[in-house]
Coordinates of C-alpha atoms and ligand atoms in Angstrom, one line a residue:
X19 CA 30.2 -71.0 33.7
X20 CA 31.4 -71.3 37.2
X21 CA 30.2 -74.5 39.6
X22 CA 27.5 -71.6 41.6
X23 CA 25.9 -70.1 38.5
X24 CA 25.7 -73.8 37.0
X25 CA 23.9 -75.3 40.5
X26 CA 21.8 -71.7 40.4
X27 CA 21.0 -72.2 37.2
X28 CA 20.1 -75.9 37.5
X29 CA 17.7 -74.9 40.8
X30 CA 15.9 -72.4 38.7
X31 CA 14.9 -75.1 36.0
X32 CA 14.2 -78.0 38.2
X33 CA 12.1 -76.4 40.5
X34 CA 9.9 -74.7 39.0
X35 CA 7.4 -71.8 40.4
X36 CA 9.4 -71.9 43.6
X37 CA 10.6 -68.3 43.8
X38 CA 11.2 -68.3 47.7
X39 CA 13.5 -71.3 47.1
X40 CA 15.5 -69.6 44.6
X41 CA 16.0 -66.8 46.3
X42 CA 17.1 -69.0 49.6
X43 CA 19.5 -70.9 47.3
X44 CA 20.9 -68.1 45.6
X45 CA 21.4 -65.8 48.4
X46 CA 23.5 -68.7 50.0
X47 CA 25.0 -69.7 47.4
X48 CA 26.0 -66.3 46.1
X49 CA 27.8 -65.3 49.3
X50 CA 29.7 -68.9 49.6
X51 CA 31.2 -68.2 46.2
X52 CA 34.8 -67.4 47.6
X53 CA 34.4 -70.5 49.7
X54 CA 33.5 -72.9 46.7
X55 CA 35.6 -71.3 44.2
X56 CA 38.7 -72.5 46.6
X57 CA 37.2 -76.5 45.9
X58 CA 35.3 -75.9 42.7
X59 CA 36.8 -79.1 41.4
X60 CA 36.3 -81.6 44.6
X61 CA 33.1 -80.0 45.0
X62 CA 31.9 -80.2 41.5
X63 CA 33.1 -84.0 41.6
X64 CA 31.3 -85.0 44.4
X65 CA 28.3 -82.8 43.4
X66 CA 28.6 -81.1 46.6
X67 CA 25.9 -78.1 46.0
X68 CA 23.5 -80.7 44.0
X69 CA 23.3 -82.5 47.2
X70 CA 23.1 -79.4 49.7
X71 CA 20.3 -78.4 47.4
X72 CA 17.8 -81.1 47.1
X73 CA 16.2 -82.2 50.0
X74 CA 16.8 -85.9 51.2
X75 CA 13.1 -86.5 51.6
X76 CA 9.4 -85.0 50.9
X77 CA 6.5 -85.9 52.1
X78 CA 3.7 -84.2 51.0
X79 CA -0.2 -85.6 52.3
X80 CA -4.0 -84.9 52.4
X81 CA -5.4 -83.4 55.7
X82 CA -8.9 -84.0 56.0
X83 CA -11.1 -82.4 58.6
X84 CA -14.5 -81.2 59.6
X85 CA -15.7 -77.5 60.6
X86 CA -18.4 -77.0 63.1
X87 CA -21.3 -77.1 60.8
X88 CA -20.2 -80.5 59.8
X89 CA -18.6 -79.4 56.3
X90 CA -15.3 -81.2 55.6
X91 CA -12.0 -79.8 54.4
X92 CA -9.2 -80.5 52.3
X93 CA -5.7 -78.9 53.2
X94 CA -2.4 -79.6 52.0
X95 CA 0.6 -81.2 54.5
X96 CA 4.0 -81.4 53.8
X97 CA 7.2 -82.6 55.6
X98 CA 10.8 -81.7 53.8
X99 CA 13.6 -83.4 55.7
X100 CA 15.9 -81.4 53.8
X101 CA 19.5 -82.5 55.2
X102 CA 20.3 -84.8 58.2
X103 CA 23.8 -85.0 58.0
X104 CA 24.6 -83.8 61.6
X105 CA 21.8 -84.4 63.5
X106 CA 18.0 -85.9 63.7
X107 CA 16.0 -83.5 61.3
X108 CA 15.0 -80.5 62.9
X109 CA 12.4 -77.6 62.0
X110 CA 9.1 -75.9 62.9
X111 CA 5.7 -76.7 61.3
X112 CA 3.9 -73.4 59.9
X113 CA 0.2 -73.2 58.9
X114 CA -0.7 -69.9 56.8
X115 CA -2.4 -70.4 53.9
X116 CA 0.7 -69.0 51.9
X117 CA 1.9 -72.3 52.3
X118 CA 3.1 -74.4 49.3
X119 CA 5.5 -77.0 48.6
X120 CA 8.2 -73.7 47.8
X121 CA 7.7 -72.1 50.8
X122 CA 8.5 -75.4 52.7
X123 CA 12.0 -75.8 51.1
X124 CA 13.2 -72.6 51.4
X125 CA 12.9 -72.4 54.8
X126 CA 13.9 -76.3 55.2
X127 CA 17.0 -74.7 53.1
X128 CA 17.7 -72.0 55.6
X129 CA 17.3 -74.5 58.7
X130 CA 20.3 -76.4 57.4
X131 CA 22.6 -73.8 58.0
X132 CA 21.2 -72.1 60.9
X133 CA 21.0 -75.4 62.9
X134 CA 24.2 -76.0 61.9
X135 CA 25.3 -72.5 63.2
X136 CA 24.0 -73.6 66.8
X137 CA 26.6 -75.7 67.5
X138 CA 24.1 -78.4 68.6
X139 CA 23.2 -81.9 66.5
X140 CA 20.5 -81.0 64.5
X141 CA 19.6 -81.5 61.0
X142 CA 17.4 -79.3 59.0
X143 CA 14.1 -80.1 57.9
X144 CA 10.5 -77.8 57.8
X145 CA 7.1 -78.5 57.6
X146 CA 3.7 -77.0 57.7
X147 CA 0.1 -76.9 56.0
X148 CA -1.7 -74.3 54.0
X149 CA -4.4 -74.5 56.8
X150 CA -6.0 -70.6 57.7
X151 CA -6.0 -71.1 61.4
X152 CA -7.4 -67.5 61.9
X153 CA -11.4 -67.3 63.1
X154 CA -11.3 -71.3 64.2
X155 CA -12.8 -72.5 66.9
X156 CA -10.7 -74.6 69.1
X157 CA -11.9 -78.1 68.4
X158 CA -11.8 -76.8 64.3
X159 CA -8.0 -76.1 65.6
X160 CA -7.7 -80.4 67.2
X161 CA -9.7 -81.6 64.4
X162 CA -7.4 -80.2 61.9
X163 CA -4.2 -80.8 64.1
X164 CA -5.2 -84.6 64.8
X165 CA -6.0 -85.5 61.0
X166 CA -2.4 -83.3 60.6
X167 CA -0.7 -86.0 63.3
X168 CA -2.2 -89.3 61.8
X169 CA -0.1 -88.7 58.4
X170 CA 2.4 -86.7 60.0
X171 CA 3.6 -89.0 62.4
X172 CA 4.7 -92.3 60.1
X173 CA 7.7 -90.0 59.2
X174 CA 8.8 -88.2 62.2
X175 CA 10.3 -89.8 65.6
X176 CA 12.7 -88.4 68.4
X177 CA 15.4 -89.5 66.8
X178 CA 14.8 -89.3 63.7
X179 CA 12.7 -85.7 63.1
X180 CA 11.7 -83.6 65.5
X181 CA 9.4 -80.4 64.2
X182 CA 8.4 -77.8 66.6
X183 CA 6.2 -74.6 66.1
X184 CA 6.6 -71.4 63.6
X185 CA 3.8 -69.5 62.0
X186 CA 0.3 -70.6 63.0
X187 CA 1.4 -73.3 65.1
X188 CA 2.1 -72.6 69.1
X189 CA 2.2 -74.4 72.4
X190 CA -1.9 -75.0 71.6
X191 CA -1.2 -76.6 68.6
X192 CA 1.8 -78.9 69.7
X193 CA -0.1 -79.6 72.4
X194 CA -2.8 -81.6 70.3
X195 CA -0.3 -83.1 67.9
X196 CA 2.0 -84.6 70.7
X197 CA -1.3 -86.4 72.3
X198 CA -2.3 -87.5 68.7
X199 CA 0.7 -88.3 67.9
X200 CA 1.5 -90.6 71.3
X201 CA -2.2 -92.2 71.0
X202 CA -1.4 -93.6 67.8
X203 CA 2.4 -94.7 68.2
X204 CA 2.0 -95.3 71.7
X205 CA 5.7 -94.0 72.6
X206 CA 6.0 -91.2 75.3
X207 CA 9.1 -89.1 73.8
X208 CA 10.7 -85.7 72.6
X209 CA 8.8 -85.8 68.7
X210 CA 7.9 -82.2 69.3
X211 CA 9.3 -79.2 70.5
X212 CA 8.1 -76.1 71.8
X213 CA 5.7 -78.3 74.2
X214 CA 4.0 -77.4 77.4
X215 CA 6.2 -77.2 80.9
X216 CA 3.8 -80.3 82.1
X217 CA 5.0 -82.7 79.3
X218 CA 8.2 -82.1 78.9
X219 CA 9.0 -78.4 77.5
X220 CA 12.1 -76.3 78.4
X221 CA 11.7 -73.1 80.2
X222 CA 13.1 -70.1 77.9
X223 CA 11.5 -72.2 75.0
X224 CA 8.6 -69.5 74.5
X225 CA 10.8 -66.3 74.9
X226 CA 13.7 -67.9 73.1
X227 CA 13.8 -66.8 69.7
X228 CA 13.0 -63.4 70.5
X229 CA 15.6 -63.5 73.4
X230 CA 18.4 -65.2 71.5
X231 CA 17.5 -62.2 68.5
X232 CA 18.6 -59.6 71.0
X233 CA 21.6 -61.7 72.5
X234 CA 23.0 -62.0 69.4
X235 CA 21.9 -58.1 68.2
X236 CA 23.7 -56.5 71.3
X237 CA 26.7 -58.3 70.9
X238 CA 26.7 -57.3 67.2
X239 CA 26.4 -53.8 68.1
X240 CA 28.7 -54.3 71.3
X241 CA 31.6 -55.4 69.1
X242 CA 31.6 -52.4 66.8
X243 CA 31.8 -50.2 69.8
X244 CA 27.4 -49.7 70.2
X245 CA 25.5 -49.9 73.5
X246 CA 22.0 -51.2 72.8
X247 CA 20.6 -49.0 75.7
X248 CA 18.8 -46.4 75.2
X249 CA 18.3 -46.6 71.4
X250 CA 15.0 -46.8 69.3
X251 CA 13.8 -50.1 68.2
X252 CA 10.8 -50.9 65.2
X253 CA 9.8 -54.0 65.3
X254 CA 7.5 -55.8 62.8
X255 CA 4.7 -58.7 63.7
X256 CA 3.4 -59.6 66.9
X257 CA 3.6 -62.9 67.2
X258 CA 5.5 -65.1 69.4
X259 CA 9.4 -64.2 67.8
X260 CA 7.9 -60.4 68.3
X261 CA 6.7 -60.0 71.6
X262 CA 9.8 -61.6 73.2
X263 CA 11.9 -59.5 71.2
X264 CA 10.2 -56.5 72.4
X265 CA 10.7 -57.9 75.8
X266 CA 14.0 -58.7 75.6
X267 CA 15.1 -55.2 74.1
X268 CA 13.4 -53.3 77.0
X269 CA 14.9 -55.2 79.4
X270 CA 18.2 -53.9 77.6
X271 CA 17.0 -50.5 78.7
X272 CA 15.8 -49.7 74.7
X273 CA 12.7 -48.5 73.5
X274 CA 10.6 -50.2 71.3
X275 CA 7.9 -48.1 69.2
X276 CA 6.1 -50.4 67.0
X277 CA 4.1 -53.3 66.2
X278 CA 2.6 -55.1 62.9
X279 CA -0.2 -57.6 62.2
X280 CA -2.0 -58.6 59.0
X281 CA -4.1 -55.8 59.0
X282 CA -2.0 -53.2 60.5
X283 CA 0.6 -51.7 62.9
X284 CA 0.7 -49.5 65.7
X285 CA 3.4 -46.5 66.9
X286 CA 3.4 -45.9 70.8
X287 CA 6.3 -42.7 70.5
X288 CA 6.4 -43.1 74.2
X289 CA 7.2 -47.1 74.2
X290 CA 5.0 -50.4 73.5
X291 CA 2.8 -51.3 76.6
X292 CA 3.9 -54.7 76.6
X293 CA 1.1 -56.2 78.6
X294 CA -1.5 -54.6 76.6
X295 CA 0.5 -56.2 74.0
X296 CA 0.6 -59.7 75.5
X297 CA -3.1 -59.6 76.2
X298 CA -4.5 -58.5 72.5
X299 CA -2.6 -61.4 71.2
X300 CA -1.7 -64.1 73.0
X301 CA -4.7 -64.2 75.7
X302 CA -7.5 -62.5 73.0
X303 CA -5.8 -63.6 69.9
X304 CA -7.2 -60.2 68.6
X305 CA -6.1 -57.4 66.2
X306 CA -3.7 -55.2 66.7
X307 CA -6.6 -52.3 66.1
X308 CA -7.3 -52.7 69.8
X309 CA -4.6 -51.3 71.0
X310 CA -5.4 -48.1 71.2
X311 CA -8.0 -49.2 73.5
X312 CA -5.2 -49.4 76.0
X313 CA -3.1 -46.8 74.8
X314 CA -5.1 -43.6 73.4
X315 CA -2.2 -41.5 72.4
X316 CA -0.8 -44.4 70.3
X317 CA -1.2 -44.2 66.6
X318 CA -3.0 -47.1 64.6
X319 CA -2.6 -47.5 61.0
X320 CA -4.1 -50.2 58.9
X321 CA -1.6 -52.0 56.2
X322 CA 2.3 -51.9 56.1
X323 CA 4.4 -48.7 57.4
X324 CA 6.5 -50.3 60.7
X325 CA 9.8 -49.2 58.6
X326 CA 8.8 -45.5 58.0
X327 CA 9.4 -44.9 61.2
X328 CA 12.6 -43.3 62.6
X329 CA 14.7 -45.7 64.5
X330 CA 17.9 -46.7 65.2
X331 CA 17.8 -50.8 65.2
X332 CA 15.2 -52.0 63.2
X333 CA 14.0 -55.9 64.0
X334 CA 11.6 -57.5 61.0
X335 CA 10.1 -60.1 63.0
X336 CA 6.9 -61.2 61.0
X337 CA 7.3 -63.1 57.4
X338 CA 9.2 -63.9 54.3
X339 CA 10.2 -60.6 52.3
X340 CA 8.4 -58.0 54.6
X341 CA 11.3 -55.6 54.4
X342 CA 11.7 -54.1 50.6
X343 CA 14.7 -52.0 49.2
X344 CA 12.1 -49.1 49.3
X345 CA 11.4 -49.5 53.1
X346 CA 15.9 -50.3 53.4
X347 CA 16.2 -46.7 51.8
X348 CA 13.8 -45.1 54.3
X349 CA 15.8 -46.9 57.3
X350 CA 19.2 -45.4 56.2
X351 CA 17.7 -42.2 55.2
X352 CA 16.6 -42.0 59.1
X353 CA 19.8 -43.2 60.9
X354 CA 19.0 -46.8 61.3
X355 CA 22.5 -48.4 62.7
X356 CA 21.7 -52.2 62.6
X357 CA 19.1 -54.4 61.3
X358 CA 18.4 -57.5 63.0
X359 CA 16.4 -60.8 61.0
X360 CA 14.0 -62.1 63.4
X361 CA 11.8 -63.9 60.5
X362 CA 13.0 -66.6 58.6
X363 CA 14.4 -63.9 55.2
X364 CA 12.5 -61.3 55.8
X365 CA 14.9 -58.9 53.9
X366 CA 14.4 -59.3 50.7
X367 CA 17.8 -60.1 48.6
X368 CA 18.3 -55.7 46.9
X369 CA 17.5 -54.8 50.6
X370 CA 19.8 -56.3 52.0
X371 CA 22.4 -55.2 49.4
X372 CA 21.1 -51.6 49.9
X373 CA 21.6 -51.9 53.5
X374 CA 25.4 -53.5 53.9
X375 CA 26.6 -51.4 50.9
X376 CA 24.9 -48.4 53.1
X377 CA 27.1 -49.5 56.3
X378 CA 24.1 -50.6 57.9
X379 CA 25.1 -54.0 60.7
X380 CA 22.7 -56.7 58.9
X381 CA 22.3 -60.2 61.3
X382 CA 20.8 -62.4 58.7
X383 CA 18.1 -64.9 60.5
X384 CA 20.0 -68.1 60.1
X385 CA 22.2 -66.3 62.3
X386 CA 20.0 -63.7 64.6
X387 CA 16.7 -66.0 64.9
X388 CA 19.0 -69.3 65.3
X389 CA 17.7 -69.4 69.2
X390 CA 14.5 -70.6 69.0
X391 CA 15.6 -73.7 67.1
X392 CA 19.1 -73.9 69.5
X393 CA 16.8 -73.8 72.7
X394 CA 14.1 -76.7 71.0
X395 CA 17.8 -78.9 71.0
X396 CA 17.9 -78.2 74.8
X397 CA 14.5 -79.1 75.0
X398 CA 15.6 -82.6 73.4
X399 CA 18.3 -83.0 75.0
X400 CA 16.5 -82.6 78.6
X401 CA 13.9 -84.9 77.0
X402 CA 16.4 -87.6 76.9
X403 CA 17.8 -87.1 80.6
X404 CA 14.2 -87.2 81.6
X405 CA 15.1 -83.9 83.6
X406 CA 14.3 -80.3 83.2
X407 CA 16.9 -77.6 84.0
X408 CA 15.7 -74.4 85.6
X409 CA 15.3 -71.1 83.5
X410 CA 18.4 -69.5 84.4
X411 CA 20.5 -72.7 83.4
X412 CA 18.5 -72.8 80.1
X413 CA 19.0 -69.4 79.5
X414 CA 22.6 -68.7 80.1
X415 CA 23.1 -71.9 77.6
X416 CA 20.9 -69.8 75.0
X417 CA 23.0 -66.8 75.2
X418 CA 26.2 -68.6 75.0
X419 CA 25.4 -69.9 71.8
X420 CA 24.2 -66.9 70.8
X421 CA 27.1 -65.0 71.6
X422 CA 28.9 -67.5 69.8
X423 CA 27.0 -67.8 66.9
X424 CA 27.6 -64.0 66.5
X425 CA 31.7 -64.5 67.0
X426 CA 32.0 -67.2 64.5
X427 CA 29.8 -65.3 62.0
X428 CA 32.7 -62.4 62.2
X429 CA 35.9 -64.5 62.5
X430 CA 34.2 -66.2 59.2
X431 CA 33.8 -63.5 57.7
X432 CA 37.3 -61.7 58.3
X433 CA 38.7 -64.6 57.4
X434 CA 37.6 -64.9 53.8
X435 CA 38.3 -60.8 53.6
X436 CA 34.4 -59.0 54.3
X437 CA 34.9 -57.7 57.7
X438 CA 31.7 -57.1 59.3
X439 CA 29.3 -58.6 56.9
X440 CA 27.4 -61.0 58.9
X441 CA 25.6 -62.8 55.7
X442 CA 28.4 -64.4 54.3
X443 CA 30.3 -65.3 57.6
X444 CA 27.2 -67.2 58.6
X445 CA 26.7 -68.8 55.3
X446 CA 29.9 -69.9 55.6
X447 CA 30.3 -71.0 59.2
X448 CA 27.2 -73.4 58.4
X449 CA 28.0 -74.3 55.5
X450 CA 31.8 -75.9 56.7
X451 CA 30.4 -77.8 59.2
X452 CA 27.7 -79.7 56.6
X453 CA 30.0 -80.4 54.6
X454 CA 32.6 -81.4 56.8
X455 CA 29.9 -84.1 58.0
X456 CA 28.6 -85.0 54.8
X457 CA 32.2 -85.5 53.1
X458 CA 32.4 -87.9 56.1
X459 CA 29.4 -90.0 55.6
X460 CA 30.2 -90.8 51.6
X461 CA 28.0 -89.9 49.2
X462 CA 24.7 -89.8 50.4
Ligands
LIG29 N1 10.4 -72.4 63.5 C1 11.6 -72.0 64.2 C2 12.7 -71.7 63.2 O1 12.4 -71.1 62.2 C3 12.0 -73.0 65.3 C4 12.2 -74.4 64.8 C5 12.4 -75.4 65.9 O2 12.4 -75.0 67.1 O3 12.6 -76.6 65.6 O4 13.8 -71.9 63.4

């Protein structure tokens, strides 16, 4: 059996009932089989993939905390500081209640290579709680991100691990942990990112993973001869990665026609009204229902549909697996040119195959949502000069790497003979660096 179906295997058995893992693992490993096959007896020596697939460290805690009537709760918390071999552990914290220890590596998995893919000094790590924080009240939010803090913080430090937001957990969230989390250690420094511009946030931090999506998707379509403007852009979720997307992509002079939550999704034919957009969720934090409350001749739908609609880009920007082979068949069979991973795998593993064997341009998100995380290493780095740069500076370094990220993805992938696929260039242009810096360090 050859070194990747042995380590695949191996994955399967030893962590069991972790299906999102697996499929992290595999995909990865799958695409990096020319790469590994080239050192399958150095690597196999050394243990290489048994390494780059169990996680350094897990935490995993009790987070008590009271409700408003006074009743107590018990969630889950957990920290995986999955590899640190080229930087301080780096990764967001999400709270959704479709949290589980699983969840938390696969995406800790996936940060590995896409921090690596930066260019910046960042390890990976992820963390997060299976904490609901729809329908709280705002001191149910402290109370929960306080008792979240006072385990959290034995483990983390700016040098050392650094988590930031992602799912359930924004600038109102950080916000509470970083005052926890300086009350009890009593140090003033860069633990968190994705913090507020008064205590030491970077400009472009809110806008940039949705920005950096659509630097990296023009230049995708750029370099095979595609000019973003004017084309028709679905996008699913509107959240934080979502909205700035959307922003971004009109600014580029497209058009973007939809919009997803939990409950439902919307189709404006003549173009999302951003601000009504901006207002439902991030100043109501309301469903996306009301929309049409704004925008009468918009369509509202309730459950899943964002990919039946004709487009030419199509950016999955909400959760794990949202886009199925069933919904990749739909996009081809309507012209879609390019998809573009805003989510952390949103794609699940036969859609993706569908859509590359299909011609479609695929940015996978380690590669395509890599700018939220690049611009939380800004914010450290400014953090650490005790200075903050202005948005322009911050956002011309966020499109460099970007752009880059995109050209190093390609020249990967040329180079081990799959022009144009995207996946395995990025695998493998994060994956050298790791192991170039843990074949450095010895065996650890
Ligand atoms: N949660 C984001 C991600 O998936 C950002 C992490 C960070 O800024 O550390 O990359």
């Amino acid at each position: 059996m050859s070194y990747v179906d042995e380590v695949i295997e191996a994955v399967v058995k030893k962590n069991p009932a972790e299906p999102e893992f697996h499929q992290a693992v595999k995909e990865v490993l799958e695409s990096l089989r020319v790469v590994i096959e080239a050192n399958e007896e150095k690597f196999r020596k050394d243990a290489l993939l048994e390494r780059l697939t169990e996680p350094e460290r897990v935490f995993q805690f009790r987070v008590p905390w009271v409700d408003d009537n006074g009743q107590v709760h018990v969630n889950k918390g957990y920290r995986v500081q999955f590899n640190g071999s080229i930087g301080p552990y780096k990764g967001g914290l999400r709270f959704h209640p479709s949290v589980n220890l699983g969840i938390i590596k696969f995406l800790g998995f996936e940060q590995v290579f896409k921090n690596s893919l930066t260019g910046l000094p960042i390890g990976g790590g992820k963390g997060g709680s299976d904490f609901d924080p729809k329908g709280k009240s705002d001191r149910e939010i402290m109370a929960f991100c306080q008792s979240f803090m006072t385990e959290l913080c034995k483990y983390i430090g700016a040098d050392t691990d650094v988590p930031a937001g992602d799912i359930g957990v924004g600038a109102r969230e950080i916000g509470y942990m970083f005052g926890q989390y300086k009350r009890i250690r009593s140090v003033y420094e860069g633990v968190l990112t994705g913090k507020g511009l008064s205590y030491g946030g970077s400009l472009v931090r809110t806008e940039a993973t949705g920005y950096g999506l659509l630097y990296f998707t023009k230049e995708m379509l750029a370099m095979n001869g595609v000019d973003i403007a004017g084309k028709t852009v679905a996008i699913s979720g509107a959240g934080n990665v979502a909205i700035y997307a959307a922003e971004k992509a009109m600014q580029m002079g497209a058009k973007v026609v939809t919009a997803s939550d939990s409950t439902g999704w919307i189709y404006d034919a003549e173009g999302i009204d951003l601000a009504a957009l901006k207002e439902i969720k991030e100043v109501k934090r309301a469903r996306l229902s009301e929309y049409k409350a704004y925008r009468p001749n918009a369509e509202y739908h309730e459950g899943k549909g964002v990919w039946s609609v004709k487009c030419d880009i199509a950016l999955p920007c909400a959760t794990q697996n949202e886009l199925h082979l069933e919904d990749a068949k739909t996009l081809v069979a309507n012209g879609c040119i390019a998809v573009a991973e805003g989510a952390n795998m949103p794609t699940t593993l036969e859609a993706t195959e569908y859509l590359l064997e299909n011609g479609v341009l695929f940015a996978p998100g380690k590669a395509s949502n890599a700018g939220g995380v690049a611009t939380s290493a800004l914010e450290m780095s400014q953090n650490s000069e005790r200075l903050s740069w202005t948005f322009e500076e911050v956002d011309e370094k966020l499109q460099n790497i970007m752009v880059n990220i995109c050209h190093n993805a390609a020249a990967a992938a040329e180079k081990y003979g799959v022009k144009g696929n995207y996946v395995v260039g990025a695998n493998i242009a994060g994956f050298e660096k790791v192991v170039d810096a843990m074949n450095a360090q010895g065996i650890c």
